[in-house]
């Protein structure tokens, strides 16, 4: 079923996109976009709020609040349906392509009659777009790349979507089960999830299976049995529930967590020891006697290995490291002492400075940085005066939170030449400056590398924000020589960010490991635009674990004094 806030947010984002196609005023489009972000990041469940409660959501006025109530009561928004009816379904299908905006989709439909992704994929190499205004060779390449991205994503969903489904199911089934947890790629914290694996124990599987297929999120029962039942949710995600005896729990959890490559390595170790490892347990080959199966720790120990964290189980060297006793002590969510990247409603956030600080304080952090956008991201309309006024407000607010040190920062824009907003003198007034690429994503490798390196070498830049600028399934990572970038970061002590937003998770795990070899330090940041976004830090931590990071590798696990000294270059 998914989180109600996310469902409503998707509807208002679609509303904004469709209004853009129909030529509505830009302020109306922005109003729905802001409402979508605010609803998606709001901490309370919108399905349980009345009109007065909905009006408390930032950027949600009475008209939008009434539309939310309309959706809760009828399952649809009448005004949205009316706009949908004005726009051919083919145009809406084309807008799903990353890099293809709604207006260009309408041109393709009206001028060439293209109404599907497959038709567009055939039309470009056939030369049908040649001469069409606004569709040069570079645009065509970008569209084809966007189609490739979309097809590669297939039916996979972002990790937070899968997590929401898994946790809803576990909450519902746990009263009927001895143990109930998610396994598979979700437990390994992969960026996207193809299907969700739920593992449970029960003396009698029947009641558990019956409850599973009756859950509100179930759209279709694919298969049903005593040991395994598979359903498809209303959002199209497949979920497999497996019920195992309590005494087999550890072996089953190890097996169904995977990955396949990791399991092959552990089974090879078992075979060399005269053992057989399966989802039922670890057995003596000759006698068939069960050796261990109750816990994962027992299974790994009997194989001569320490327990391997799920995030490492990708056959990326973790088995060899385990044999040598060299597995890292991975960073944990509880290790984070603060957050170095967040936004307020001064720019594109949806919550006030006061609300963001209160939410940060509720996490028990030692420090928290407010880093609103700088002026070169023109649509945010930042000025020197606004930023300096915010700095005063931050300092004043800090007096109300003696246990939380507030850091005043900014997110700078790395322009096409590698320049950043504001001169060095102005930058020196900030506690922390994050610099990120927000435009011109398709520059060639050499130009992009030079651009990023120049930014990280700039005095006053402390953090390279969401380094690849990717949006998973929607925008490809920029093309850069990452070894050169990471070497520059190491030389200039520029921290490399792991942006925890589920559609970013940027830096990705494979590049984290490359950066680690260069000796860089990292920050795991929420990039929160609403109070509810702090919850995404769990996915940033999972990505850091997949990159083999320890607490010492992550600067926002450090005490404030050590962090500030590092940022100052001391």
Coordinates of C-alpha atoms in Angstrom, one line a residue:
X1 CA 0.0 0.0 0.0
X2 CA 2.9 2.3 0.8
X3 CA 3.0 5.3 3.1
X4 CA 0.0 7.5 2.7
X5 CA 2.2 10.6 2.7
X6 CA 4.2 9.3 -0.2
X7 CA 1.0 8.4 -2.2
X8 CA -0.5 11.8 -1.8
X9 CA 2.9 13.5 -2.6
X10 CA 3.1 11.5 -5.8
X11 CA -0.4 12.8 -6.8
X12 CA 0.5 16.4 -6.3
X13 CA 3.8 16.0 -8.1
X14 CA 1.8 14.5 -11.0
X15 CA -0.6 17.5 -10.7
X16 CA 2.4 19.9 -11.0
X17 CA 3.7 18.0 -14.0
X18 CA 0.4 18.0 -15.8
X19 CA -0.2 21.7 -15.1
X20 CA 3.2 22.4 -16.6
X21 CA 2.1 20.6 -19.8
X22 CA -1.1 22.6 -20.0
X23 CA 0.7 25.9 -19.7
X24 CA -0.5 26.9 -16.3
X25 CA 1.2 29.8 -14.5
X26 CA 4.6 28.9 -13.1
X27 CA 3.5 29.9 -9.6
X28 CA 0.7 27.3 -9.6
X29 CA 3.1 24.6 -10.7
X30 CA 5.6 25.5 -8.0
X31 CA 2.8 25.6 -5.4
X32 CA 1.9 21.9 -6.1
X33 CA 5.6 20.9 -6.2
X34 CA 6.2 22.5 -2.8
X35 CA 3.1 20.9 -1.4
X36 CA 4.3 17.5 -2.7
X37 CA 7.7 17.9 -1.1
X38 CA 6.1 19.0 2.2
X39 CA 3.6 16.2 2.3
X40 CA 6.2 13.6 1.5
X41 CA 8.5 14.8 4.3
X42 CA 5.8 15.5 6.9
X43 CA 6.3 13.4 10.1
X44 CA 2.6 12.8 10.7
X45 CA 0.3 10.4 8.7
X46 CA -1.8 12.6 6.4
X47 CA -4.5 10.0 6.2
X48 CA -5.3 10.6 9.9
X49 CA -5.4 14.4 9.7
X50 CA -8.5 16.6 9.4
X51 CA -8.6 19.9 7.6
X52 CA -7.1 21.8 10.5
X53 CA -4.3 19.2 10.9
X54 CA -3.6 19.3 7.1
X55 CA -3.3 23.1 7.2
X56 CA -0.4 22.8 9.6
X57 CA 1.7 21.2 6.9
X58 CA 4.1 23.8 5.4
X59 CA 3.0 24.9 1.9
X60 CA -0.5 23.3 2.3
X61 CA -3.2 25.9 2.1
X62 CA -6.9 25.3 2.4
X63 CA -7.4 24.4 -1.3
X64 CA -4.7 21.7 -1.3
X65 CA -5.9 20.4 2.1
X66 CA -9.4 20.0 0.8
X67 CA -8.0 18.0 -2.2
X68 CA -6.2 15.7 0.2
X69 CA -9.5 15.1 2.1
X70 CA -11.2 14.5 -1.3
X71 CA -8.6 11.8 -2.0
X72 CA -9.0 10.2 1.4
X73 CA -12.8 10.1 1.0
X74 CA -13.1 9.1 -2.7
X75 CA -9.7 7.6 -3.6
X76 CA -9.2 10.3 -6.2
X77 CA -8.8 14.1 -6.7
X78 CA -11.5 15.5 -9.0
X79 CA -9.4 18.4 -10.2
X80 CA -6.5 16.0 -11.0
X81 CA -8.8 13.7 -13.0
X82 CA -10.0 16.8 -15.0
X83 CA -6.4 17.7 -15.9
X84 CA -5.6 14.1 -16.7
X85 CA -8.5 14.1 -19.1
X86 CA -7.1 17.0 -21.1
X87 CA -3.8 15.3 -21.7
X88 CA -3.4 12.2 -23.9
X89 CA -2.3 9.1 -22.0
X90 CA 0.6 8.8 -24.5
X91 CA 2.1 12.1 -23.3
X92 CA 1.8 11.1 -19.7
X93 CA 3.7 7.8 -20.6
X94 CA 6.5 9.8 -22.2
X95 CA 6.9 12.0 -19.1
X96 CA 8.1 9.0 -17.2
X97 CA 11.3 9.1 -19.2
X98 CA 14.2 10.7 -17.3
X99 CA 15.6 13.8 -19.0
X100 CA 12.4 14.3 -21.1
X101 CA 10.2 17.1 -19.7
X102 CA 6.4 17.4 -20.0
X103 CA 6.5 20.1 -22.6
X104 CA 8.9 18.2 -24.9
X105 CA 6.7 15.1 -24.5
X106 CA 3.7 17.1 -25.7
X107 CA 5.6 18.3 -28.7
X108 CA 6.6 14.8 -29.7
X109 CA 2.9 13.7 -29.4
X110 CA 1.5 16.7 -31.3
X111 CA 4.1 16.9 -34.0
X112 CA 5.0 13.3 -34.6
X113 CA 2.2 11.3 -33.0
X114 CA 4.6 9.5 -30.7
X115 CA 2.7 8.2 -27.7
X116 CA 4.8 5.5 -26.1
X117 CA 8.4 4.9 -24.9
X118 CA 8.9 2.1 -27.5
X119 CA 7.8 4.4 -30.3
X120 CA 10.2 7.1 -29.2
X121 CA 13.1 4.6 -28.8
X122 CA 12.5 3.6 -32.5
X123 CA 11.9 7.1 -33.8
X124 CA 15.3 8.6 -32.7
X125 CA 17.6 6.3 -34.6
X126 CA 15.3 6.4 -37.5
X127 CA 15.8 10.2 -37.8
X128 CA 12.2 11.2 -37.2
X129 CA 13.2 13.9 -34.8
X130 CA 15.6 15.6 -37.1
X131 CA 14.6 19.2 -37.7
X132 CA 12.2 19.3 -34.7
X133 CA 12.7 22.5 -32.8
X134 CA 14.4 21.9 -29.4
X135 CA 15.5 18.3 -30.3
X136 CA 19.2 18.4 -31.4
X137 CA 21.6 15.5 -31.4
X138 CA 22.6 16.1 -27.7
X139 CA 18.9 16.1 -26.6
X140 CA 18.3 12.9 -28.6
X141 CA 21.3 11.2 -26.9
X142 CA 20.0 12.3 -23.5
X143 CA 16.5 10.9 -24.2
X144 CA 17.9 7.6 -25.3
X145 CA 20.0 7.4 -22.2
X146 CA 16.9 8.3 -20.1
X147 CA 15.0 5.4 -21.8
X148 CA 17.9 3.1 -21.0
X149 CA 17.8 4.2 -17.3
X150 CA 14.1 3.6 -17.1
X151 CA 14.2 0.2 -18.7
X152 CA 17.2 -0.8 -16.5
X153 CA 15.1 0.1 -13.4
X154 CA 12.3 -2.2 -14.6
X155 CA 10.0 -3.2 -11.8
X156 CA 12.4 -2.4 -9.1
X157 CA 11.6 0.1 -6.4
X158 CA 13.7 2.4 -4.2
X159 CA 14.9 1.0 -0.9
X160 CA 12.6 3.2 1.2
X161 CA 9.5 2.1 -0.7
X162 CA 10.4 -1.6 -0.1
X163 CA 11.2 -0.9 3.5
X164 CA 7.8 0.7 4.0
X165 CA 6.0 -2.3 2.7
X166 CA 8.2 -4.7 4.6
X167 CA 7.7 -2.9 7.9
X168 CA 4.0 -2.7 7.4
X169 CA 3.8 -6.5 6.9
X170 CA 6.1 -7.3 9.8
X171 CA 4.0 -5.1 12.1
X172 CA 0.9 -6.9 11.1
X173 CA 2.2 -10.4 11.2
X174 CA 4.5 -10.3 14.3
X175 CA 1.7 -11.0 16.8
X176 CA 1.1 -14.3 15.0
X177 CA 4.8 -15.3 14.6
X178 CA 7.6 -16.3 16.8
X179 CA 10.1 -14.2 14.8
X180 CA 9.5 -12.1 11.7
X181 CA 12.1 -10.1 9.8
X182 CA 12.8 -9.0 6.2
X183 CA 15.7 -10.7 4.4
X184 CA 17.0 -10.6 0.8
X185 CA 18.4 -7.5 -0.9
X186 CA 16.4 -5.3 1.4
X187 CA 18.4 -6.6 4.5
X188 CA 21.6 -6.0 2.5
X189 CA 20.3 -2.4 1.9
X190 CA 20.6 -2.5 -1.9
X191 CA 19.6 0.8 -3.6
X192 CA 16.7 -0.8 -5.4
X193 CA 14.6 -3.8 -4.6
X194 CA 13.1 -6.3 -7.0
X195 CA 10.9 -8.1 -4.5
X196 CA 10.6 -8.2 -0.7
X197 CA 11.5 -11.4 1.2
X198 CA 9.9 -11.8 4.6
X199 CA 11.0 -14.7 6.9
X200 CA 9.0 -15.8 9.9
X201 CA 8.8 -18.7 12.4
X202 CA 5.6 -20.3 13.6
X203 CA 4.5 -23.6 15.0
X204 CA 1.4 -23.5 12.7
X205 CA 2.0 -21.7 9.4
X206 CA -1.7 -21.7 8.4
X207 CA -2.9 -18.7 10.5
X208 CA 0.2 -16.6 9.4
X209 CA -0.4 -17.3 5.7
X210 CA -4.1 -16.5 6.0
X211 CA -3.4 -13.2 7.7
X212 CA -0.7 -12.4 5.1
X213 CA -3.0 -12.8 2.1
X214 CA -5.8 -10.7 3.8
X215 CA -3.6 -7.6 4.4
X216 CA -5.0 -4.4 2.8
X217 CA -2.0 -3.9 0.6
X218 CA -2.5 -7.2 -1.2
X219 CA -3.7 -6.8 -4.8
X220 CA -3.1 -10.4 -6.0
X221 CA -2.1 -13.8 -4.5
X222 CA 0.5 -15.2 -6.8
X223 CA 1.0 -18.5 -5.0
X224 CA 0.0 -19.9 -1.7
X225 CA 1.4 -22.8 0.3
X226 CA 2.4 -23.9 3.8
X227 CA 6.0 -22.9 3.6
X228 CA 5.9 -20.0 1.1
X229 CA 3.2 -17.6 -0.1
X230 CA 3.7 -14.8 -2.7
X231 CA 1.6 -11.7 -3.2
X232 CA 1.7 -8.6 -5.3
X233 CA 0.9 -5.3 -3.6
X234 CA -1.4 -2.7 -5.0
X235 CA 1.8 -0.8 -6.1
X236 CA 3.0 -3.9 -8.1
X237 CA 5.7 -5.1 -5.7
X238 CA 6.1 -8.8 -5.1
X239 CA 6.4 -10.0 -1.5
X240 CA 7.4 -13.6 -0.6
X241 CA 6.6 -14.8 2.9
X242 CA 8.5 -17.9 4.0
X243 CA 7.7 -19.7 7.3
X244 CA 10.4 -21.9 8.8
X245 CA 10.7 -23.9 12.1
X246 CA 12.2 -21.9 15.0
X247 CA 15.2 -24.3 15.1
X248 CA 16.1 -23.4 11.5
X249 CA 15.9 -19.7 11.9
X250 CA 19.6 -18.8 11.7
X251 CA 20.4 -21.0 8.7
X252 CA 17.2 -19.7 6.9
X253 CA 18.0 -16.1 7.6
X254 CA 21.6 -16.5 6.4
X255 CA 20.4 -18.3 3.2
X256 CA 17.6 -15.9 2.3
X257 CA 19.5 -12.8 3.0
X258 CA 22.1 -13.8 0.3
X259 CA 23.6 -12.6 -1.9
X260 CA 23.8 -15.6 -4.1
X261 CA 27.5 -15.0 -4.6
X262 CA 28.1 -14.8 -0.9
X263 CA 26.2 -18.0 -0.3
X264 CA 28.2 -19.8 -2.8
X265 CA 31.4 -18.8 -1.0
X266 CA 30.0 -20.0 2.4
X267 CA 28.8 -23.3 1.0
X268 CA 32.3 -23.9 -0.5
X269 CA 33.8 -23.5 2.9
X270 CA 31.2 -25.9 4.3
X271 CA 32.0 -28.5 1.6
X272 CA 35.7 -28.3 2.4
X273 CA 34.9 -29.0 6.0
X274 CA 32.8 -32.0 5.2
X275 CA 29.6 -30.1 5.8
X276 CA 26.5 -29.2 3.9
X277 CA 24.9 -25.7 4.3
X278 CA 21.3 -25.0 3.3
X279 CA 18.3 -23.0 4.5
X280 CA 17.5 -25.8 6.9
X281 CA 20.9 -25.8 8.7
X282 CA 24.5 -26.9 8.6
X283 CA 24.8 -30.7 8.5
X284 CA 27.5 -33.3 8.6
X285 CA 27.7 -34.8 5.1
X286 CA 28.5 -38.4 6.1
X287 CA 26.0 -38.8 8.9
X288 CA 23.4 -36.2 7.9
X289 CA 23.3 -35.0 11.5
X290 CA 22.4 -31.3 12.1
X291 CA 25.3 -29.3 13.5
X292 CA 23.9 -25.8 13.9
X293 CA 20.9 -23.8 12.6
X294 CA 19.3 -21.7 15.3
X295 CA 21.3 -18.4 14.8
X296 CA 23.3 -16.8 12.1
X297 CA 26.2 -16.4 14.5
X298 CA 26.3 -20.1 15.2
X299 CA 26.3 -20.9 11.4
X300 CA 29.2 -18.5 10.7
X301 CA 31.1 -19.6 13.8
X302 CA 30.9 -23.3 12.8
X303 CA 32.3 -22.3 9.4
X304 CA 35.3 -20.7 11.1
X305 CA 34.0 -17.2 10.4
X306 CA 32.9 -14.2 12.5
X307 CA 29.3 -13.0 11.8
X308 CA 29.3 -11.0 8.5
X309 CA 27.1 -7.9 8.4
X310 CA 24.4 -8.3 5.8
X311 CA 25.5 -5.1 4.0
X312 CA 28.8 -6.8 3.2
X313 CA 27.4 -10.0 1.8
X314 CA 28.1 -9.4 -1.9
X315 CA 31.3 -11.5 -2.4
X316 CA 33.3 -8.3 -2.5
X317 CA 36.1 -9.6 -0.3
X318 CA 34.1 -10.0 2.9
X319 CA 34.7 -13.8 3.2
X320 CA 38.5 -13.4 2.8
X321 CA 38.5 -10.6 5.3
X322 CA 36.5 -12.6 7.7
X323 CA 38.9 -15.5 7.4
X324 CA 41.8 -13.2 8.2
X325 CA 39.9 -11.5 11.0
X326 CA 40.0 -8.2 9.2
X327 CA 36.3 -7.3 8.9
X328 CA 35.7 -3.6 9.7
X329 CA 33.6 -2.4 12.6
X330 CA 31.0 -0.8 10.4
X331 CA 29.5 2.6 11.1
X332 CA 26.0 2.4 12.7
X333 CA 23.1 4.8 12.8
X334 CA 23.7 5.4 16.5
X335 CA 27.3 6.5 15.8
X336 CA 26.1 9.7 14.1
X337 CA 26.5 12.8 16.3
X338 CA 25.0 15.2 13.8
X339 CA 23.9 16.1 10.3
X340 CA 25.9 18.5 8.0
X341 CA 23.4 19.1 5.2
X342 CA 19.8 20.3 5.6
X343 CA 17.4 22.9 4.2
X344 CA 14.7 25.2 5.5
X345 CA 11.8 27.1 3.9
X346 CA 14.2 30.0 3.3
X347 CA 15.0 28.1 0.1
X348 CA 13.5 24.9 -1.1
X349 CA 12.8 23.2 2.2
X350 CA 9.3 22.9 3.5
X351 CA 9.8 23.4 7.2
X352 CA 10.9 26.5 9.1
X353 CA 14.3 26.9 10.7
X354 CA 12.6 26.5 14.2
X355 CA 10.9 23.3 13.2
X356 CA 14.0 21.8 11.6
X357 CA 16.1 22.6 14.7
X358 CA 13.5 21.2 17.0
X359 CA 13.4 18.0 15.1
X360 CA 17.2 17.7 15.1
X361 CA 17.3 18.3 18.8
X362 CA 14.7 15.5 19.3
X363 CA 17.3 13.1 17.7
X364 CA 19.7 13.8 20.6
X365 CA 22.4 15.0 18.3
X366 CA 25.5 17.0 19.4
X367 CA 25.4 19.3 16.4
X368 CA 23.3 20.2 13.4
X369 CA 24.1 22.2 10.3
X370 CA 21.6 24.4 8.3
X371 CA 22.8 24.6 4.8
X372 CA 20.3 26.5 2.6
X373 CA 21.1 27.1 -1.1
X374 CA 23.4 29.9 -2.3
X375 CA 22.4 32.5 -4.8
X376 CA 23.6 30.9 -8.0
X377 CA 20.7 28.4 -7.8
X378 CA 18.6 31.3 -9.1
X379 CA 15.1 29.9 -8.4
X380 CA 15.8 29.9 -4.7
X381 CA 16.3 33.7 -4.7
X382 CA 19.0 33.7 -2.1
X383 CA 20.7 37.0 -1.2
X384 CA 23.6 38.0 1.0
X385 CA 21.2 39.8 3.3
X386 CA 18.9 36.8 3.6
X387 CA 21.8 34.5 4.5
X388 CA 23.2 36.9 7.1
X389 CA 19.8 37.4 8.7
X390 CA 19.5 33.6 8.9
X391 CA 22.9 33.4 10.5
X392 CA 21.7 35.7 13.3
X393 CA 18.5 33.7 13.7
X394 CA 20.6 30.5 14.0
X395 CA 22.8 32.0 16.7
X396 CA 19.7 33.2 18.6
X397 CA 18.0 29.9 18.3
X398 CA 21.1 28.1 19.5
X399 CA 20.6 29.7 23.0
X400 CA 17.3 27.7 23.3
X401 CA 19.1 24.4 22.7
X402 CA 22.1 24.3 25.0
X403 CA 22.8 20.6 24.2
X404 CA 22.7 21.1 20.5
X405 CA 25.4 23.1 18.7
X406 CA 23.9 24.8 15.6
X407 CA 26.2 25.3 12.7
X408 CA 25.4 27.8 10.0
X409 CA 26.3 26.7 6.6
X410 CA 25.3 26.8 2.9
X411 CA 25.0 24.5 -0.1
X412 CA 27.0 26.1 -2.8
X413 CA 26.5 25.5 -6.5
X414 CA 29.4 24.2 -8.6
X415 CA 29.0 26.1 -11.9
X416 CA 30.0 24.7 -15.3
X417 CA 33.5 26.0 -14.8
X418 CA 33.9 24.9 -11.2
X419 CA 33.3 28.2 -9.6
X420 CA 31.1 28.4 -6.5
X421 CA 28.9 31.2 -5.1
X422 CA 30.4 34.0 -3.0
X423 CA 34.0 35.0 -2.7
X424 CA 36.4 33.5 -0.1
X425 CA 35.8 36.4 2.4
X426 CA 32.1 35.7 2.5
X427 CA 32.6 31.9 2.6
X428 CA 34.8 32.2 5.7
X429 CA 31.8 33.3 7.7
X430 CA 30.2 29.9 7.4
X431 CA 30.8 26.9 9.7
X432 CA 30.4 24.4 6.9
X433 CA 30.1 24.8 3.1
X434 CA 28.7 21.9 1.0
X435 CA 29.4 22.3 -2.8
X436 CA 27.3 20.4 -5.3
X437 CA 26.6 20.1 -9.0
X438 CA 23.0 21.2 -9.7
X439 CA 23.1 21.8 -13.5
X440 CA 24.9 20.9 -16.7
X441 CA 25.0 17.2 -15.9
X442 CA 26.0 16.0 -19.3
X443 CA 29.5 17.7 -19.6
X444 CA 32.1 15.3 -20.9
X445 CA 34.4 13.4 -18.6
X446 CA 37.4 15.7 -18.8
X447 CA 35.4 18.9 -18.4
X448 CA 33.3 17.5 -15.5
X449 CA 36.5 16.2 -13.7
X450 CA 38.1 19.6 -14.0
X451 CA 34.9 21.3 -12.8
X452 CA 34.6 19.2 -9.7
X453 CA 38.3 19.2 -8.8
X454 CA 38.4 23.0 -9.1
X455 CA 35.4 23.2 -6.6
X456 CA 36.9 20.9 -4.0
X457 CA 40.2 22.8 -4.2
X458 CA 38.4 26.1 -3.5
X459 CA 39.3 27.4 0.0
X460 CA 36.2 27.4 2.2
X461 CA 34.6 24.4 0.6
X462 CA 34.4 21.6 3.2
X463 CA 32.1 19.0 1.7
X464 CA 31.5 17.7 -1.8
X465 CA 27.7 17.2 -1.8
X466 CA 25.9 14.3 -3.6
X467 CA 29.0 13.9 -5.8
X468 CA 27.7 12.0 -8.8
X469 CA 24.4 14.1 -8.9
X470 CA 22.5 11.0 -9.9
X471 CA 18.8 10.4 -9.3
X472 CA 18.3 6.7 -9.2
X473 CA 16.2 5.6 -12.2
X474 CA 15.7 9.2 -13.3
X475 CA 19.1 10.8 -13.9
X476 CA 22.4 9.1 -14.7
X477 CA 25.5 9.9 -12.6
X478 CA 27.8 12.6 -14.1
X479 CA 30.8 11.3 -15.9
X480 CA 34.1 12.1 -14.1
X481 CA 37.5 10.6 -13.4
X482 CA 36.6 9.7 -9.8
X483 CA 40.1 8.6 -8.9
X484 CA 41.3 12.1 -9.8
X485 CA 38.4 13.7 -7.9
X486 CA 39.0 11.6 -4.8
X487 CA 42.8 12.3 -4.9
X488 CA 42.0 16.0 -4.9
X489 CA 39.5 15.6 -2.0
X490 CA 42.2 13.8 0.0
X491 CA 44.8 16.5 -0.7
X492 CA 42.6 19.3 0.3
X493 CA 40.8 17.5 3.1
X494 CA 37.4 17.9 1.4
X495 CA 34.8 15.6 2.9
X496 CA 32.9 13.4 0.4
X497 CA 29.2 13.2 1.2
X498 CA 26.9 10.2 1.2
X499 CA 23.5 11.8 0.6
X500 CA 20.9 9.7 2.4
X501 CA 18.0 10.6 0.2
X502 CA 16.7 7.2 -1.2
X503 CA 16.7 8.4 -4.8
X504 CA 20.3 9.6 -4.4
X505 CA 22.3 7.4 -2.0
X506 CA 25.2 9.3 -3.4
X507 CA 28.2 8.5 -3.2
X508 CA 27.3 4.9 -4.2
X509 CA 28.9 2.0 -2.4
X510 CA 31.3 1.1 -5.2
X511 CA 32.7 4.6 -5.4
X512 CA 32.8 4.8 -1.6
X513 CA 35.3 1.9 -1.6
X514 CA 37.4 3.6 -4.3
X515 CA 37.4 6.9 -2.4
X516 CA 38.4 5.1 0.8
X517 CA 41.5 3.8 -0.9
X518 CA 42.5 7.5 -1.5
X519 CA 42.2 8.2 2.3
X520 CA 39.3 10.6 2.1
X521 CA 36.8 11.2 4.9
X522 CA 33.0 11.0 4.5
X523 CA 29.9 12.5 5.9
X524 CA 26.5 10.8 6.0
X525 CA 23.9 13.5 5.6
X526 CA 20.2 13.7 5.3
X527 CA 19.9 16.6 2.8
X528 CA 16.6 17.0 4.7
X529 CA 14.1 19.4 3.1
X530 CA 11.5 18.5 5.8
X531 CA 11.5 17.2 9.3
X532 CA 10.5 13.7 8.2
X533 CA 13.6 13.4 6.0
X534 CA 15.9 12.8 8.9
X535 CA 14.6 9.2 8.9
X536 CA 16.4 8.7 5.6
X537 CA 19.7 8.6 7.4
X538 CA 19.3 4.9 7.9
X539 CA 19.7 4.4 4.2
X540 CA 22.8 6.6 4.1
X541 CA 24.3 4.5 6.9
X542 CA 23.3 1.3 5.0
X543 CA 25.1 2.6 1.9
X544 CA 28.2 3.5 4.0
X545 CA 28.2 0.0 5.4
X546 CA 28.1 -1.4 1.9
X547 CA 31.2 0.8 1.2
X548 CA 32.9 -0.8 4.3
X549 CA 33.1 2.4 6.3
X550 CA 34.0 2.6 10.0
X551 CA 32.9 5.3 12.4
X552 CA 36.4 6.9 12.1
X553 CA 35.9 7.3 8.3
X554 CA 32.7 9.4 8.9
X555 CA 33.3 12.9 10.2
X556 CA 29.9 13.4 11.6
X557 CA 30.5 10.5 14.1
X558 CA 33.3 12.6 15.6
X559 CA 33.0 14.9 18.6
X560 CA 32.3 18.5 17.7
X561 CA 35.8 19.7 18.6
X562 CA 37.4 17.2 16.3
X563 CA 35.0 17.9 13.5
X564 CA 35.5 21.6 13.6
X565 CA 39.2 21.3 13.7
X566 CA 39.1 19.1 10.6
X567 CA 36.9 21.5 8.8
X568 CA 39.2 24.4 9.6
X569 CA 42.2 22.4 8.3
X570 CA 43.8 22.0 11.6

